[in-house]
Short mmCIF file of C-alpha atoms in Angstrom, two decimals:
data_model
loop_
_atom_site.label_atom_id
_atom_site.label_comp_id
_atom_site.label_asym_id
_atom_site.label_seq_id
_atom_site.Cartn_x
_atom_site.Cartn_y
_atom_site.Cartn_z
CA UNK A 73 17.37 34.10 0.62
CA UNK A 74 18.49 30.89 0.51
CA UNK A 75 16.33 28.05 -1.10
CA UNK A 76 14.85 25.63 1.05
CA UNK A 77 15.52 22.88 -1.18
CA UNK A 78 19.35 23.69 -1.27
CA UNK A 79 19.56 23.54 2.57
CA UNK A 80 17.34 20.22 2.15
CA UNK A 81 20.05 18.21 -0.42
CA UNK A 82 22.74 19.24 2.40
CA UNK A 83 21.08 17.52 4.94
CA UNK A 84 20.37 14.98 2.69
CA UNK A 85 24.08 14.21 1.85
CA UNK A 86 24.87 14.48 5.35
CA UNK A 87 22.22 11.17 6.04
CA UNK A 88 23.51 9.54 2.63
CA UNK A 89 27.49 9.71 3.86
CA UNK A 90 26.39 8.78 7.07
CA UNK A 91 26.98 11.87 8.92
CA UNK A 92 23.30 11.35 10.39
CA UNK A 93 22.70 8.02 11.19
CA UNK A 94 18.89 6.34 11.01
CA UNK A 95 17.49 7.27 14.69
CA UNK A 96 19.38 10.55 14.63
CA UNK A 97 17.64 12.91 16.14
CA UNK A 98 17.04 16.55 14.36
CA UNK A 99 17.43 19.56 16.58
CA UNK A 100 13.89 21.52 16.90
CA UNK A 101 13.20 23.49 14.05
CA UNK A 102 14.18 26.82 15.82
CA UNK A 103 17.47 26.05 16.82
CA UNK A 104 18.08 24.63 12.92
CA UNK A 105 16.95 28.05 11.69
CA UNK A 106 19.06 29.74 13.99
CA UNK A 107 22.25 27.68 13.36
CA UNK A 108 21.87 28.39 9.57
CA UNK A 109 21.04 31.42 9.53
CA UNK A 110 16.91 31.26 8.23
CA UNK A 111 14.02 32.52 8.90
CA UNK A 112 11.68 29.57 11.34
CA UNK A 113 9.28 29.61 8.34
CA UNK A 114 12.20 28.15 5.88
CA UNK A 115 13.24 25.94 8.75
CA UNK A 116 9.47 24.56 8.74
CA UNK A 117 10.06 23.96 4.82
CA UNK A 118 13.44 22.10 4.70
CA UNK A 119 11.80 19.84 7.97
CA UNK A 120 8.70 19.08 5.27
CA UNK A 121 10.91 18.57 1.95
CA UNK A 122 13.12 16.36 4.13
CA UNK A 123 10.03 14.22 5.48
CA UNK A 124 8.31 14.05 1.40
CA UNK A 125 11.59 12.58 0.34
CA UNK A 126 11.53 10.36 2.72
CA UNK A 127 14.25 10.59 5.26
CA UNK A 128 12.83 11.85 8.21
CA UNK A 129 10.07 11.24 10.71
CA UNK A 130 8.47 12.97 13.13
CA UNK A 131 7.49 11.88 16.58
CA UNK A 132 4.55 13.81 18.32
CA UNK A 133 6.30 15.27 21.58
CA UNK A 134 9.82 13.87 20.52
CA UNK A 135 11.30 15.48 17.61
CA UNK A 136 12.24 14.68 14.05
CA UNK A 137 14.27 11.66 13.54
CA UNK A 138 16.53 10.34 10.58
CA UNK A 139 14.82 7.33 8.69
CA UNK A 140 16.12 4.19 8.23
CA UNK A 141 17.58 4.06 4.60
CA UNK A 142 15.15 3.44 1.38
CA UNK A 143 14.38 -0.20 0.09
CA UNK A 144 16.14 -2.07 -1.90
CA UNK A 145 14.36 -4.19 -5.00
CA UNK A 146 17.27 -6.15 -5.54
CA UNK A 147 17.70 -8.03 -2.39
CA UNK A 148 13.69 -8.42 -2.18
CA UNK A 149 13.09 -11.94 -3.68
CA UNK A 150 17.08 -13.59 -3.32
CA UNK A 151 18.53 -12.47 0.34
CA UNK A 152 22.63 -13.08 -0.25
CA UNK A 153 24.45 -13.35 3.10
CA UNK A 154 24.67 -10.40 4.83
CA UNK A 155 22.70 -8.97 2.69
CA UNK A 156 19.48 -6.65 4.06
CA UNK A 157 16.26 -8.30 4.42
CA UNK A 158 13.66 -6.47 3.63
CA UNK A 159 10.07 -7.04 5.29
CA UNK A 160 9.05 -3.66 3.90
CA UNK A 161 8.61 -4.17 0.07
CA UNK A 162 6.22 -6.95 -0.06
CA UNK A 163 5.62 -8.62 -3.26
CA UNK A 164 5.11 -12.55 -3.26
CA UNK A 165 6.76 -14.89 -5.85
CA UNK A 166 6.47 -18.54 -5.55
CA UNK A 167 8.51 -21.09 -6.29
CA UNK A 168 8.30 -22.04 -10.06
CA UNK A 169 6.24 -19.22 -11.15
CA UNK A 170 8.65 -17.71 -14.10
CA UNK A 171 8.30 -21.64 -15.41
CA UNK A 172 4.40 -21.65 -15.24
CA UNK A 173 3.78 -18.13 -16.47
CA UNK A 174 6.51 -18.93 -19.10
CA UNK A 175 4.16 -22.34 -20.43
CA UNK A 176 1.25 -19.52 -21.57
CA UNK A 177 2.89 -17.52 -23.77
CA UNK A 178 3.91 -19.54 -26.49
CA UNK A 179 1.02 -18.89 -28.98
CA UNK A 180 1.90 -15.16 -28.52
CA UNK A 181 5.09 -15.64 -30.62
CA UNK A 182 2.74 -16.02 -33.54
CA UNK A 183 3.45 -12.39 -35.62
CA UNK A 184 -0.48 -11.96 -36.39
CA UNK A 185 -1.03 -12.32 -32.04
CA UNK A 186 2.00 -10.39 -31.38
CA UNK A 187 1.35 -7.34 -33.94
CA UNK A 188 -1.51 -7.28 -32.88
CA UNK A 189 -1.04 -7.15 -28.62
CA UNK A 190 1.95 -4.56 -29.90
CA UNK A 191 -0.74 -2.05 -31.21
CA UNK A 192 -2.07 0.41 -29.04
CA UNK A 193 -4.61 0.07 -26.36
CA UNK A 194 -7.50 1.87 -25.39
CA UNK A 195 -9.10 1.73 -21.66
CA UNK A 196 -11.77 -0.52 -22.54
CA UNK A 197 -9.11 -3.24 -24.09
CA UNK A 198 -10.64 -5.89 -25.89
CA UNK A 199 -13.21 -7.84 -25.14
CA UNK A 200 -11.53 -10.71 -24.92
CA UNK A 201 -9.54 -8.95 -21.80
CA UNK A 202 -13.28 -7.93 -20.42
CA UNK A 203 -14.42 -11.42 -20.05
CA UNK A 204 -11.43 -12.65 -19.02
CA UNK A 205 -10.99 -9.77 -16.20
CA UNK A 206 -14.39 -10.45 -15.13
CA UNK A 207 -13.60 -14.08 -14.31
CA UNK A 208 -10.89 -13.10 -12.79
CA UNK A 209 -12.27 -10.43 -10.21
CA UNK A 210 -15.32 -12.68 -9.36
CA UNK A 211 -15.93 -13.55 -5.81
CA UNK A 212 -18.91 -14.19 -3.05
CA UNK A 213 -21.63 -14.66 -6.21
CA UNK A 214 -20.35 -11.49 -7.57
CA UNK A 215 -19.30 -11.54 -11.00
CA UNK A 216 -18.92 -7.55 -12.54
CA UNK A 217 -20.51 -7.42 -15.92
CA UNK A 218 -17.74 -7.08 -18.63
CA UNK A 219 -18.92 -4.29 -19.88
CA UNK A 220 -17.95 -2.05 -16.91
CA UNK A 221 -14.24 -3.05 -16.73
CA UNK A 222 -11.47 -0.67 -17.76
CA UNK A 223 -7.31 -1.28 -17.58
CA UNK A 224 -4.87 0.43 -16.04
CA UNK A 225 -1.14 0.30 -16.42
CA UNK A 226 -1.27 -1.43 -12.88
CA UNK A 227 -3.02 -1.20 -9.64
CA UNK A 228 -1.33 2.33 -8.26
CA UNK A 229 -2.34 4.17 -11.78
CA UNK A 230 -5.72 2.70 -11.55
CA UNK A 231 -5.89 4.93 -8.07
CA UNK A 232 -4.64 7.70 -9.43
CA UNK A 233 -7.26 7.60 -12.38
CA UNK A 234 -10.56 7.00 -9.85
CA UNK A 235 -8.99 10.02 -7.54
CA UNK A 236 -8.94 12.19 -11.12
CA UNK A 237 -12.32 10.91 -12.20
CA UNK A 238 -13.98 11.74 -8.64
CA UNK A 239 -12.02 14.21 -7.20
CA UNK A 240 -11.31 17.70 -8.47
CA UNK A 241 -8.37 19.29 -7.57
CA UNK A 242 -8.21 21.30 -3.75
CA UNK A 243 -11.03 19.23 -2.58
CA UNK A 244 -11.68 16.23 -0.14
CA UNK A 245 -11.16 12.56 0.05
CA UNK A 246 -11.90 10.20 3.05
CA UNK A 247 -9.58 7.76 3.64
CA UNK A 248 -8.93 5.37 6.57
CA UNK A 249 -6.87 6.67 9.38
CA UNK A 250 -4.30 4.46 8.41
CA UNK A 251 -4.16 3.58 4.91
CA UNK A 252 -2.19 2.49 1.82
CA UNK A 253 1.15 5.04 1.86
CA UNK A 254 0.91 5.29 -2.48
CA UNK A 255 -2.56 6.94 -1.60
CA UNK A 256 -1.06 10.13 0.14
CA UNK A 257 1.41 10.52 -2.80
CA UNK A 258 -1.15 10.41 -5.29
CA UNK A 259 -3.47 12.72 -3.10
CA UNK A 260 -0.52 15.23 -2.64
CA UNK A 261 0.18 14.97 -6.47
CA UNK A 262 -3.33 15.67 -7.76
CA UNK A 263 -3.93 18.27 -4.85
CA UNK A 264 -6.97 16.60 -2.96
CA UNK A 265 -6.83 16.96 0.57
CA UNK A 266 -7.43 13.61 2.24
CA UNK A 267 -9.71 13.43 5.76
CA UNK A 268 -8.62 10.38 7.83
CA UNK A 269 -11.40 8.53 9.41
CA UNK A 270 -11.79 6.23 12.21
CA UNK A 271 -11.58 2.42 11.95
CA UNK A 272 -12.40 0.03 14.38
CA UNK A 273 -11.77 -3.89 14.38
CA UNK A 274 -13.96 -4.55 11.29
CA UNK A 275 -12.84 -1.47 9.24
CA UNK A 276 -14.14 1.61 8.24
CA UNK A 277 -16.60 3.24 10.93
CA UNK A 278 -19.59 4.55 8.46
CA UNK A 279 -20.62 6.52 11.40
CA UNK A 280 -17.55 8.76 11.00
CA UNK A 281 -17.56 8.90 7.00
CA UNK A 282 -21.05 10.26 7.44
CA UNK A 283 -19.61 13.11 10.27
CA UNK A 284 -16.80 14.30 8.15
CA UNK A 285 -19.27 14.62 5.38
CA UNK A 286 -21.24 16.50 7.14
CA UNK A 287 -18.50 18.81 8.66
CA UNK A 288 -17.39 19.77 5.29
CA UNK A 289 -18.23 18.01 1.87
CA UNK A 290 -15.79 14.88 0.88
CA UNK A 291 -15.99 13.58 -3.20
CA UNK A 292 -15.57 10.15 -2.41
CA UNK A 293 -13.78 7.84 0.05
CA UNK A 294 -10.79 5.40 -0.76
CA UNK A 295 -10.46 1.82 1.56
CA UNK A 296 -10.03 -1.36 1.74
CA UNK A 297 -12.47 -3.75 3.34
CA UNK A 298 -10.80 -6.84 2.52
CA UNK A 299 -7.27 -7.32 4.48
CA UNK A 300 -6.68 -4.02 4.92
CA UNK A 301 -2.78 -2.76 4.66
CA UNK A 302 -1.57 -1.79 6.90
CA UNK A 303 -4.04 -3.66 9.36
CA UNK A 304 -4.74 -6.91 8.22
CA UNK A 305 -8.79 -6.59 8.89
CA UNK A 306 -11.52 -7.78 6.84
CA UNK A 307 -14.69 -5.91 6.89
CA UNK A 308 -17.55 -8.41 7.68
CA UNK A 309 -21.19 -8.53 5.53
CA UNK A 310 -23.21 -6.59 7.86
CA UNK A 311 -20.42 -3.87 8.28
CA UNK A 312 -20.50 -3.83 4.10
CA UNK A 313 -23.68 -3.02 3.72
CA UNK A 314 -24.31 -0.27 6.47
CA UNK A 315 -21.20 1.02 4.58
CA UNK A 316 -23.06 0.97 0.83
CA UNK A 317 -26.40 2.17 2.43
CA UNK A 318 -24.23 5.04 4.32
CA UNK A 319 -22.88 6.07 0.34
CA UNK A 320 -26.43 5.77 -0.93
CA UNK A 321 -27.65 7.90 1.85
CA UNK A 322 -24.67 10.85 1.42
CA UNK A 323 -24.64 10.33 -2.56
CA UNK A 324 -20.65 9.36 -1.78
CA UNK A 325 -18.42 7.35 -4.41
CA UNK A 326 -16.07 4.77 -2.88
CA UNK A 327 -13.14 3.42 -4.47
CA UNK A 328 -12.74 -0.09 -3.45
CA UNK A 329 -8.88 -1.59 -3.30
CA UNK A 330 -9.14 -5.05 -3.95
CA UNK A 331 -5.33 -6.11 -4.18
CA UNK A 332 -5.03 -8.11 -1.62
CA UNK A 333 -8.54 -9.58 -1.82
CA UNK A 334 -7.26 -12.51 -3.96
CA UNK A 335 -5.55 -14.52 -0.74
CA UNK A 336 -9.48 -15.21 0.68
CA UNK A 337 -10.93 -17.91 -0.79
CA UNK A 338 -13.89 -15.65 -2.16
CA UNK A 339 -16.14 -16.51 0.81
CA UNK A 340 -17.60 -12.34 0.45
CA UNK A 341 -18.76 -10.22 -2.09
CA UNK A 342 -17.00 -7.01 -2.56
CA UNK A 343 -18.69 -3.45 -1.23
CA UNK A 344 -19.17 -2.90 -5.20
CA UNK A 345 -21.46 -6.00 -5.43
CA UNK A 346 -23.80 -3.79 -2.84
CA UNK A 347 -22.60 -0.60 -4.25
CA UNK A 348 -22.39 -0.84 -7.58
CA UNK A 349 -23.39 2.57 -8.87
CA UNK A 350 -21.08 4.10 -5.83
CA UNK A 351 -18.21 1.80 -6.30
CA UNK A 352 -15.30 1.43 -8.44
CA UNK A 353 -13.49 -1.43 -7.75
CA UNK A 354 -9.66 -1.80 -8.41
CA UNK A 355 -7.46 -4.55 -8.51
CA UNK A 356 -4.17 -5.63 -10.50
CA UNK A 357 -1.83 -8.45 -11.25
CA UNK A 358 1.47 -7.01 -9.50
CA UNK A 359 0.37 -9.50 -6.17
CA UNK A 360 -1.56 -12.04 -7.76
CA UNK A 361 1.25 -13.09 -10.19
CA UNK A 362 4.17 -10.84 -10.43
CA UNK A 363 5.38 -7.37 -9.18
CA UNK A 364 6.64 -6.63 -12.79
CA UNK A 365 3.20 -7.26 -14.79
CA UNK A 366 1.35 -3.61 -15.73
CA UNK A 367 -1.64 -4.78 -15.77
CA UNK A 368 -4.74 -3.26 -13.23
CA UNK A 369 -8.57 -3.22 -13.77
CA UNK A 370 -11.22 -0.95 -12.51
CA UNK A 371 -14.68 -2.23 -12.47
CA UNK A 372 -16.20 1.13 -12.73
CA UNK A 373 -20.12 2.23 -12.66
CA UNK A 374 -21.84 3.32 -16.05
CA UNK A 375 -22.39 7.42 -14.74
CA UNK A 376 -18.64 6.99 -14.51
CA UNK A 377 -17.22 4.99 -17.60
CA UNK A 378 -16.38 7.91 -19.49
CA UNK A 379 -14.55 10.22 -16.51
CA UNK A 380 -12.68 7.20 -15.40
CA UNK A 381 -11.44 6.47 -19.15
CA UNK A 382 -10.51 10.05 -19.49
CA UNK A 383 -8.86 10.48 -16.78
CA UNK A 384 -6.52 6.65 -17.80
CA UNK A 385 -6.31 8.10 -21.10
CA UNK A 386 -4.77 11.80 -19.98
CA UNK A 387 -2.48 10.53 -17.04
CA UNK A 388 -1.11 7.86 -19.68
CA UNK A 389 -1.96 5.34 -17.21
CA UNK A 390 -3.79 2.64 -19.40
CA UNK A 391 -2.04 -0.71 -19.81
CA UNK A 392 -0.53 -2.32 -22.95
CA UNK A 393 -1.77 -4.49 -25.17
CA UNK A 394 0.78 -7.38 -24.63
CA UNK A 395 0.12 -7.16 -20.71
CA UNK A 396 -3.67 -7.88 -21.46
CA UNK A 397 -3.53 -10.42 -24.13
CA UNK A 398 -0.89 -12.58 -21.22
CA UNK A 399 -3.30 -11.75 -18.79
CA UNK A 400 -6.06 -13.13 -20.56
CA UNK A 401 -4.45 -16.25 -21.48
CA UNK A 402 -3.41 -16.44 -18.09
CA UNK A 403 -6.21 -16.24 -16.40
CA UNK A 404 -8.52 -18.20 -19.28
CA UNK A 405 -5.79 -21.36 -19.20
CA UNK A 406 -5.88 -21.44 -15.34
CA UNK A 407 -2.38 -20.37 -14.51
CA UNK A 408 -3.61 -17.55 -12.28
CA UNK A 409 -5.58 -20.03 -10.11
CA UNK A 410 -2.61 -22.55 -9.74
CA UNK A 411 -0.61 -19.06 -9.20
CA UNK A 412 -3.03 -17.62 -6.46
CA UNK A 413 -3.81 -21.22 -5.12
CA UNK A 414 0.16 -21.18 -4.38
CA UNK A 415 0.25 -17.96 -2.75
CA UNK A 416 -2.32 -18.68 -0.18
CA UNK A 417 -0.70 -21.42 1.18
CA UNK A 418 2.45 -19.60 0.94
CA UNK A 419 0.71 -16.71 3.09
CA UNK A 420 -0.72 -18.96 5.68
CA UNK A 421 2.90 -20.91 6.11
CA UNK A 422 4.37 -17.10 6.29
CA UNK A 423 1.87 -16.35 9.23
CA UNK A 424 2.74 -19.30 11.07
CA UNK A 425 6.29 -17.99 11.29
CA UNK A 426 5.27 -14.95 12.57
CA UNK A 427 2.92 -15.78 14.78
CA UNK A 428 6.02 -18.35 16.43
CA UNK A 429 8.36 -15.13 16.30
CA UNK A 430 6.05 -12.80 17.43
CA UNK A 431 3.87 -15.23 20.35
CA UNK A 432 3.25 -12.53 23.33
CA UNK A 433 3.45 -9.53 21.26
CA UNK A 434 0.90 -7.52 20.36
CA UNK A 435 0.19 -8.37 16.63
CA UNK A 436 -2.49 -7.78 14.30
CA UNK A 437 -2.34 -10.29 11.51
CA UNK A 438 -4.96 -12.22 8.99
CA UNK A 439 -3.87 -16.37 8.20
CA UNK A 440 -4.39 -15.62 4.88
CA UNK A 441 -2.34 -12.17 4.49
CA UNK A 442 1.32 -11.44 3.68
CA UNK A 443 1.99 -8.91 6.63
CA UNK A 444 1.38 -8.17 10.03
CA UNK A 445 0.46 -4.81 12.30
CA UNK A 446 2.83 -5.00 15.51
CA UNK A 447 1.72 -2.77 18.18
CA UNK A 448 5.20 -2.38 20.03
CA UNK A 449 5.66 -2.72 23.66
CA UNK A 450 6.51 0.21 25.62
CA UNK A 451 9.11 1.75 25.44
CA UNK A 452 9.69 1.74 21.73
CA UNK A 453 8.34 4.44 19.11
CA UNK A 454 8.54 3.03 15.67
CA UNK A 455 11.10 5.51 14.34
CA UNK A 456 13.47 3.98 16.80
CA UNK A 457 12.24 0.88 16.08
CA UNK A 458 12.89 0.72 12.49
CA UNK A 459 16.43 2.86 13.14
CA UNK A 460 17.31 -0.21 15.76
CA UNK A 461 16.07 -2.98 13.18
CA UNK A 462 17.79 -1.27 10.14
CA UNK A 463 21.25 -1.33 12.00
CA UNK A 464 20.65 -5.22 12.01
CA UNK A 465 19.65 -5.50 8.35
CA UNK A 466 16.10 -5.60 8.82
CA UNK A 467 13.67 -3.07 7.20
CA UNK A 468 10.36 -2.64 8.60
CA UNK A 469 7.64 0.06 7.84
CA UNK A 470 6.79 2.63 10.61
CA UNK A 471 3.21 3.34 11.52
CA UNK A 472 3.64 6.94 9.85
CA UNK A 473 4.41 5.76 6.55
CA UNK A 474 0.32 4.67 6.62
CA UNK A 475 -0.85 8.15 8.42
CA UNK A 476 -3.23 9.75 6.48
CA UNK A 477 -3.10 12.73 9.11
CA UNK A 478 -0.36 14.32 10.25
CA UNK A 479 -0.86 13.23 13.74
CA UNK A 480 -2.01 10.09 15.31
CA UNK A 481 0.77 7.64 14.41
CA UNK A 482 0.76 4.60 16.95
CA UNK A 483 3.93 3.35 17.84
CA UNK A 484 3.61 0.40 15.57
CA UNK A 485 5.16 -1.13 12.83
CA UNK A 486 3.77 -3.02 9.43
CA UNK A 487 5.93 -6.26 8.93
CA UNK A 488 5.83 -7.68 5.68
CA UNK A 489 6.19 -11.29 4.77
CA UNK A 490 5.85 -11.80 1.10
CA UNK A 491 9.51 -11.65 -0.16
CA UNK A 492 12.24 -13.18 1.77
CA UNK A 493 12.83 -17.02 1.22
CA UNK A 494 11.33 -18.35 4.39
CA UNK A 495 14.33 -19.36 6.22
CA UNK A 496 15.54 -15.88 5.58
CA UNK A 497 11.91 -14.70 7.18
CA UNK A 498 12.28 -16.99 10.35
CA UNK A 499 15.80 -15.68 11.09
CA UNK A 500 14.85 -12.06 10.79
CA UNK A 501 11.32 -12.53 12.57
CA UNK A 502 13.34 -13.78 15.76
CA UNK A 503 16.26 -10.91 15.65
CA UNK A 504 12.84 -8.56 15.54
CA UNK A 505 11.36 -10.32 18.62
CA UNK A 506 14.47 -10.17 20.38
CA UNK A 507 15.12 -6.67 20.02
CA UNK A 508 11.41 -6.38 21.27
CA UNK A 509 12.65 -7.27 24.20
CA UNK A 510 15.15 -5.25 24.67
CA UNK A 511 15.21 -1.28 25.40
CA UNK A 512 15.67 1.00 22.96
CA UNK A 513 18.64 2.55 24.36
CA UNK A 514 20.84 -0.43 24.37
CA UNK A 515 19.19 -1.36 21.11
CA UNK A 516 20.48 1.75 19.73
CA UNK A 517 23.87 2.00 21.39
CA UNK A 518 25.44 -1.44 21.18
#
């Protein structure tokens, strides 16, 4: 029998020499089988590997459709001519930040500070790093004590530690309907099962976390009430604390993703501030300052200090001492301020352009936030959306990509607007509104 994997690298090639084009459309999983030979089952197999790597899609009542190609880092902050520009990655660098992060380092080129940021690092850091974190996550009133903050290597390993610390392998996570794409990796990875819930306009429905509980046990949930990615909402107070009452009342964990939380102006505590024996609250540098720093903190209850170390510890996800000791002169000398400070008036000029591109449109978007959820007019699907905008050099993220479930995938797209220079992001949010406009057949053919 032939492997499923070695029929999936065939197809592969075929979409990497351009045999199958992004929007191609796969024929039904029977016919495939039939056509090579396999049994439906292995058919079924080669359709999933293909989809986990990436380069498909399916469309409920459609088919299976070739993705538009992978991102590409290197054109991400400096957009050539011709060159793809790329509204999918989304990390935001401002003018002049190498210079200003460069000013706070020179006193680690002493040997005695560098030998000693150069030695290994446990989760708890230093307590230098503490204070300093706690500084730096403090917002609404809410200041975490020090004591309670551990480091990760960055903000996607501190998820993957609070999923190992709370939930044991083959058993259940609740996660918003449409949530953070890294999450479903990790999930798949660790082997938890993830339950999407419903979401309205201010976030995460408690009403529905408490039914799935009930319908069969979760471990712990995973959001993010402030500007939530894909869809740009902000949980309000009152919705917060039905939410922390809801954990207290189901003895739930939440894991609180904070990443983005840094463009408000701190007007709201965070669910942990109301939760704080349910809640471990993660954050990281990688938006704040710069997609390259390893550096991510998880404010983390007492009862679960010593899982949530373990679990850094085993996946070799803690950070390094050099990333802590520049993040704790960073933050301590004020360059993260005059950093973030920056950003959020690079985000708010960002949304202006979009909201110019996209007037008439159906878009759900946040002044302060770096991205945008575009509900597309009928009668596009995102697949053929992002196949359409790819053939112009545009790459845009399809509504599946933040599925938790393997149905219920508007036909939307998440438009980011973080790393383009802004001339390059005006120019590609107009060739997006344009083809809009148009039908996706002629999109697709010209």
């Amino acid at each position: 029998m032939e492997d499923y994997r070695v029929i999936a690298d065939a197809v592969a090639a075929d979409i990497a020499a351009g045999r199958l084009r992004p929007g191609d459309r796969l024929p039904p999983q029977r016919l495939f089988a039939r056509r090579r030979g396999i049994a439906a089952s292995t058919a079924g197999r080669v359709y999933q590997e293909l989809a986990k790597r990436g380069l498909v899609a399916g469309e409920v009542g459609r088919g299976t459709f070739v993705r538009a190609p992978g991102r590409s880092p290197g054109s991400a902050l400096v957009e050539p001519g011709g060159s793809r520009v790329d509204l999918e990655l989304n990390y935001p660098v401002v003018p002049g930040q190498p210079a200003l992060l460069a000013g706070s380092l020179g006193g680690m080129l002493r040997p005695d500070v560098l030998g000693s940021a150069l030695r290994p690092m446990p989760a708890q850091g230093t307590a230098a790093a503490r204070d300093a974190a706690a500084g730096l996550l403090a917002r609404g009133g809410w200041r975490p004590d020090p004591a309670r903050v551990l480091f990760a290597a960055g903000g996607r390993q501190a998820i993957a530690a609070a999923i190992a610390a709370l939930v044991p392998p083959g058993a259940r996570l609740g996660v918003e309907a449409l949530t953070y794409p890294m999450v479903k990796t990790i999930a798949a990875r660790l082997g938890v099962t993830l339950v999407p819930l419903a979401c309205d306009e201010k976030g995460l429905v408690p009403e529905s976390l408490a039914a799935a509980h009930r319908g069969a046990p979760l471990r712990a949930v995973y959001l993010q009430p402030t500007l939530h990615n894909p869809l740009s909402s902000t949980m309000p107070a009152h919705r917060r604390q039905e939410l922390a009452e809801t954990l207290g009342d189901l003895g739930l964990h939440a894991i609180e993703d904070a990443v983005w939380a840094f463009l408000h102006a701190g007007d709201q505590p965070p669910l942990a501030a109301l939760a704080p024996e349910r809640t471990i609250l993660l954050d990281s540098l990688s938006k704040r300052l710069a997609p390259g720093l390893t550096a991510g903190f998880a404010v983390t209850p007492a009862g679960l200090a010593a899982p949530m170390a373990a679990a850094l510890r085993s996946g070799a996800w803690t950070a390094t001492g050099f990333a802590l000791e520049a993040a704790a002169r960073w933050t301590i000398d004020g360059t993260v301020d005059a950093v973030v400070l920056a950003k959020r008036e690079d985000a708010a000029a960002r949304q202006r352009l979009a909201a110019r591109a996209l007037a008439g449109f159906a878009v759900r978007a946040d002044p302060h936030g770096y991205y945008c959820w575009w509900e597309l007019p009928r009668p596009w699907h995102a697949e053929t959306f992002v196949a359409a905008a790819a053939r112009r050099g545009i790459a845009v993220t399809p509504a599946a990509s933040f599925a938790a479930g393997p149905h219920g995938a508007p036909p939307a797209v998440r438009v980011g607007l973080a790393s383009p220079p802004p001339e390059v992001l005006a120019g590609a949010l107009e060739e997006l509104a344009a083809l809009g406009r148009s039908s996706p057949e002629d999109a697709l053919t010209d």
